[in-house]
Short mmCIF file of C-alpha atoms in Angstrom, two decimals:
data_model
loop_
_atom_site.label_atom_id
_atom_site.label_comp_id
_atom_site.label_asym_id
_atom_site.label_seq_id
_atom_site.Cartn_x
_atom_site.Cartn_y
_atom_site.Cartn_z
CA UNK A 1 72.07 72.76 90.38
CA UNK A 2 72.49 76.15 89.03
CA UNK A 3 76.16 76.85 87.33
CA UNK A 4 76.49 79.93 89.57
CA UNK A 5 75.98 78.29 92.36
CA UNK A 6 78.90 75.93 91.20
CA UNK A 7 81.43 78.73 91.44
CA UNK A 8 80.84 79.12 95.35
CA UNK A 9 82.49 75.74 96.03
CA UNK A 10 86.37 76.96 94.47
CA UNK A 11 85.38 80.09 95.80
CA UNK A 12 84.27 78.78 99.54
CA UNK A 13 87.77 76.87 99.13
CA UNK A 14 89.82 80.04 97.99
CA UNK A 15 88.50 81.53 101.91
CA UNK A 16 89.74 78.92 103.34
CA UNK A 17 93.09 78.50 102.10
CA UNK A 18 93.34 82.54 102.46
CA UNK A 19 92.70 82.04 105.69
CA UNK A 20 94.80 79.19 106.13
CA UNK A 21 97.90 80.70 104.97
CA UNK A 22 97.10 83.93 106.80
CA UNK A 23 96.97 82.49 109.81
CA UNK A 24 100.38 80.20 109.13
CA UNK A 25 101.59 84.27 108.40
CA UNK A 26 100.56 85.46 111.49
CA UNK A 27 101.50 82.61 113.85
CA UNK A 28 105.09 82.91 112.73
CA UNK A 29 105.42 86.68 112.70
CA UNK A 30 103.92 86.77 116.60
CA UNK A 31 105.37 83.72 118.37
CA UNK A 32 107.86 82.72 116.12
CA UNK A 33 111.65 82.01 117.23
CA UNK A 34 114.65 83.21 115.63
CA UNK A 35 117.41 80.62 114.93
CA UNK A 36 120.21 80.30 112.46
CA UNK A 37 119.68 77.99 109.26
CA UNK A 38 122.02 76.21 107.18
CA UNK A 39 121.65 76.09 103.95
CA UNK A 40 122.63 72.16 102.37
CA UNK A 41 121.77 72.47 98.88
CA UNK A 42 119.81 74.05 95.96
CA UNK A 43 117.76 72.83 93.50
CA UNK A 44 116.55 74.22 90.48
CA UNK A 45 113.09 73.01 90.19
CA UNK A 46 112.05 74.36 86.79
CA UNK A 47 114.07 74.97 84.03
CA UNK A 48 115.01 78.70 83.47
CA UNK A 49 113.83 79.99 86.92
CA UNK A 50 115.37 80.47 90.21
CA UNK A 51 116.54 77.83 92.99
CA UNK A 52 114.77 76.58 95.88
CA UNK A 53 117.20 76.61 98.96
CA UNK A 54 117.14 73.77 101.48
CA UNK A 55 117.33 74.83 104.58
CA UNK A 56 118.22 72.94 108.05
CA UNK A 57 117.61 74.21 111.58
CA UNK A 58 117.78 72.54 114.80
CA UNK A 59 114.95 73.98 116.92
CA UNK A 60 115.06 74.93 121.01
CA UNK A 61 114.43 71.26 122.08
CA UNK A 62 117.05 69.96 119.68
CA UNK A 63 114.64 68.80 116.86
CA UNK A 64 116.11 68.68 113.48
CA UNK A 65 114.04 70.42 111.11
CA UNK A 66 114.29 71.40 106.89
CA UNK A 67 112.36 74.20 105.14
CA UNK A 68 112.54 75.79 101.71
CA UNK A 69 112.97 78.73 100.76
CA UNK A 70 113.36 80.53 97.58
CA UNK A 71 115.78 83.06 95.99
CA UNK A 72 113.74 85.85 97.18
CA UNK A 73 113.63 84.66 100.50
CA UNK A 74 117.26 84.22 101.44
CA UNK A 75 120.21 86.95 101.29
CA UNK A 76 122.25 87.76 98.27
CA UNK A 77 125.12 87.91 100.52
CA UNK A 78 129.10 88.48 99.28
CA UNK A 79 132.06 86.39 99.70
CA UNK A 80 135.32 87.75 101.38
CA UNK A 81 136.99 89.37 98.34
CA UNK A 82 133.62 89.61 96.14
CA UNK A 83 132.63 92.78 95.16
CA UNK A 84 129.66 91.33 93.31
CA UNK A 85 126.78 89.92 95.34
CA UNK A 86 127.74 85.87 95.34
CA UNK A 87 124.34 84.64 96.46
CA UNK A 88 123.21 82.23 98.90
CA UNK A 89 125.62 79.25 98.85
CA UNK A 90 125.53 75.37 100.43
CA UNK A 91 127.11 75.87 103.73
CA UNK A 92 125.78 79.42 103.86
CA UNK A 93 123.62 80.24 107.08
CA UNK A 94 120.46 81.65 107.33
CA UNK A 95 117.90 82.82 109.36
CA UNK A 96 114.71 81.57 110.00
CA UNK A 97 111.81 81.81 112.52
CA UNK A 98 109.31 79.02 113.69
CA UNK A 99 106.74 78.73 115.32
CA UNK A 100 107.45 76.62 118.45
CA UNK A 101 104.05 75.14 118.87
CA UNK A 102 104.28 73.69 115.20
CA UNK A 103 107.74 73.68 114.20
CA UNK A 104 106.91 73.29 110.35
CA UNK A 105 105.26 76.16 110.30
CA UNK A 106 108.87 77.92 109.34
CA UNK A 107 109.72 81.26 107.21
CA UNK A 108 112.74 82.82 106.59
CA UNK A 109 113.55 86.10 108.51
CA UNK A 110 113.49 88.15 105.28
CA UNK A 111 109.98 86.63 104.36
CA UNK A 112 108.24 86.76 107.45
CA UNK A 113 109.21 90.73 107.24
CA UNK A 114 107.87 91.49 103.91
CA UNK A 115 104.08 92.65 104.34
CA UNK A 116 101.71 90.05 103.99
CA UNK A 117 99.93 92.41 100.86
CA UNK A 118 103.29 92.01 99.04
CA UNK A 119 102.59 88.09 99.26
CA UNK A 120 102.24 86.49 95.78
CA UNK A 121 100.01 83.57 97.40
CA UNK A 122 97.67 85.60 99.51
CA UNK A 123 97.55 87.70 95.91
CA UNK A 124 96.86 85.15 94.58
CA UNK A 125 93.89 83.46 96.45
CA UNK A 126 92.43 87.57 96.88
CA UNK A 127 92.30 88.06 93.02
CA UNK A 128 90.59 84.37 92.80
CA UNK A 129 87.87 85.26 95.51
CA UNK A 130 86.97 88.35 93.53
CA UNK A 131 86.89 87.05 89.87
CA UNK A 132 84.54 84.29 91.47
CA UNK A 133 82.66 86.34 93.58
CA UNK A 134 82.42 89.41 90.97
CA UNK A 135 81.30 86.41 88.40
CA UNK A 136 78.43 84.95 90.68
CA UNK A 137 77.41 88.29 91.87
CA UNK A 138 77.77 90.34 88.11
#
C-alpha cells in the first residue's frame, strides 16, 4: 500500500471528528436549554495551567447532570466587596445550555456564544485536514 495513501486514514478520521464536534456545536446552540449550574469543585489537571470547573445541573425532567468546563468558559465574576475579579468559586452558579434530546451534550452559556472559528478543537482538526491533505496532494 502506497505511504500516501496511508495519510487518508488520520485524515478520513480528522472529517469525522470535525464533523462530530460541529454538529455537538450546532445541536446545542439551536435546541439547547438554558439552566443555572453549580459549580462543586475545581481541579487543576496539569501542573501550571488553569482549572477545570465541575459543574452540576438538574435538567427539565429533574435529571441530575455534571459537565466541565474550563477557565475560559465560566465568568470571572467579583465577590461583594472585591474590586478585583475573584473568579469562579465552589458554590458559584453558572450557566449552561443542553441539549434536551441528549442531555450530555452540555456547554456553558459563554462557550456556546463564542464563534465556532474561534474554537481551539475545530482549529485544531481544520489545520490537521490540511497538513494531511496538502501532504497527499503536494
Amino acid at each position: 500500500m502506497n505511504s500516501d495513501r496511508l495519510l487518508l486514514i488520520p485524515a478520513s478520521l480528522g472529517v469525522v471528528a470535525f464533523v462530530w464536534v460541529f454538529r455537538k456545536r450546532l445541536l446545542v446552540r439551536t435546541r439547547g436549554v438554558e439552566v443555572d449550574a453549580r459549580c462543586y469543585d475545581r481541579e487543576w489537571r496539569v501542573r501550571g495551567g488553569g482549572p477545570t470547573f465541575l459543574l452540576g445541573f438538574r435538567t427539565a425532567d429533574g435529571r441530575k447532570m455534571t459537565c466541565s468546563a474550563n477557565e475560559s468558559d465560566v465568568p470571572a465574576g467579583t465577590r461583594t466587596g472585591d474590586t478585583v475579579p475573584a473568579g469562579t468559586r465552589a458554590g458559584d452558579t453558572v450557566k449552561v445550555r443542553y441539549d434536551p434530546v441528549a442531555p450530555g451534550r452540555v456547554e456553558t452559556v459563554i462557550a456556546s456564544r463564542r464563534p465556532l472559528w474561534k474554537r481551539g478543537d475545530l482549529i485544531g482538526l481544520v489545520v490537521f485536514e490540511v497538513a494531511c491533505l496538502a501532504y497527499v496532494l503536494g
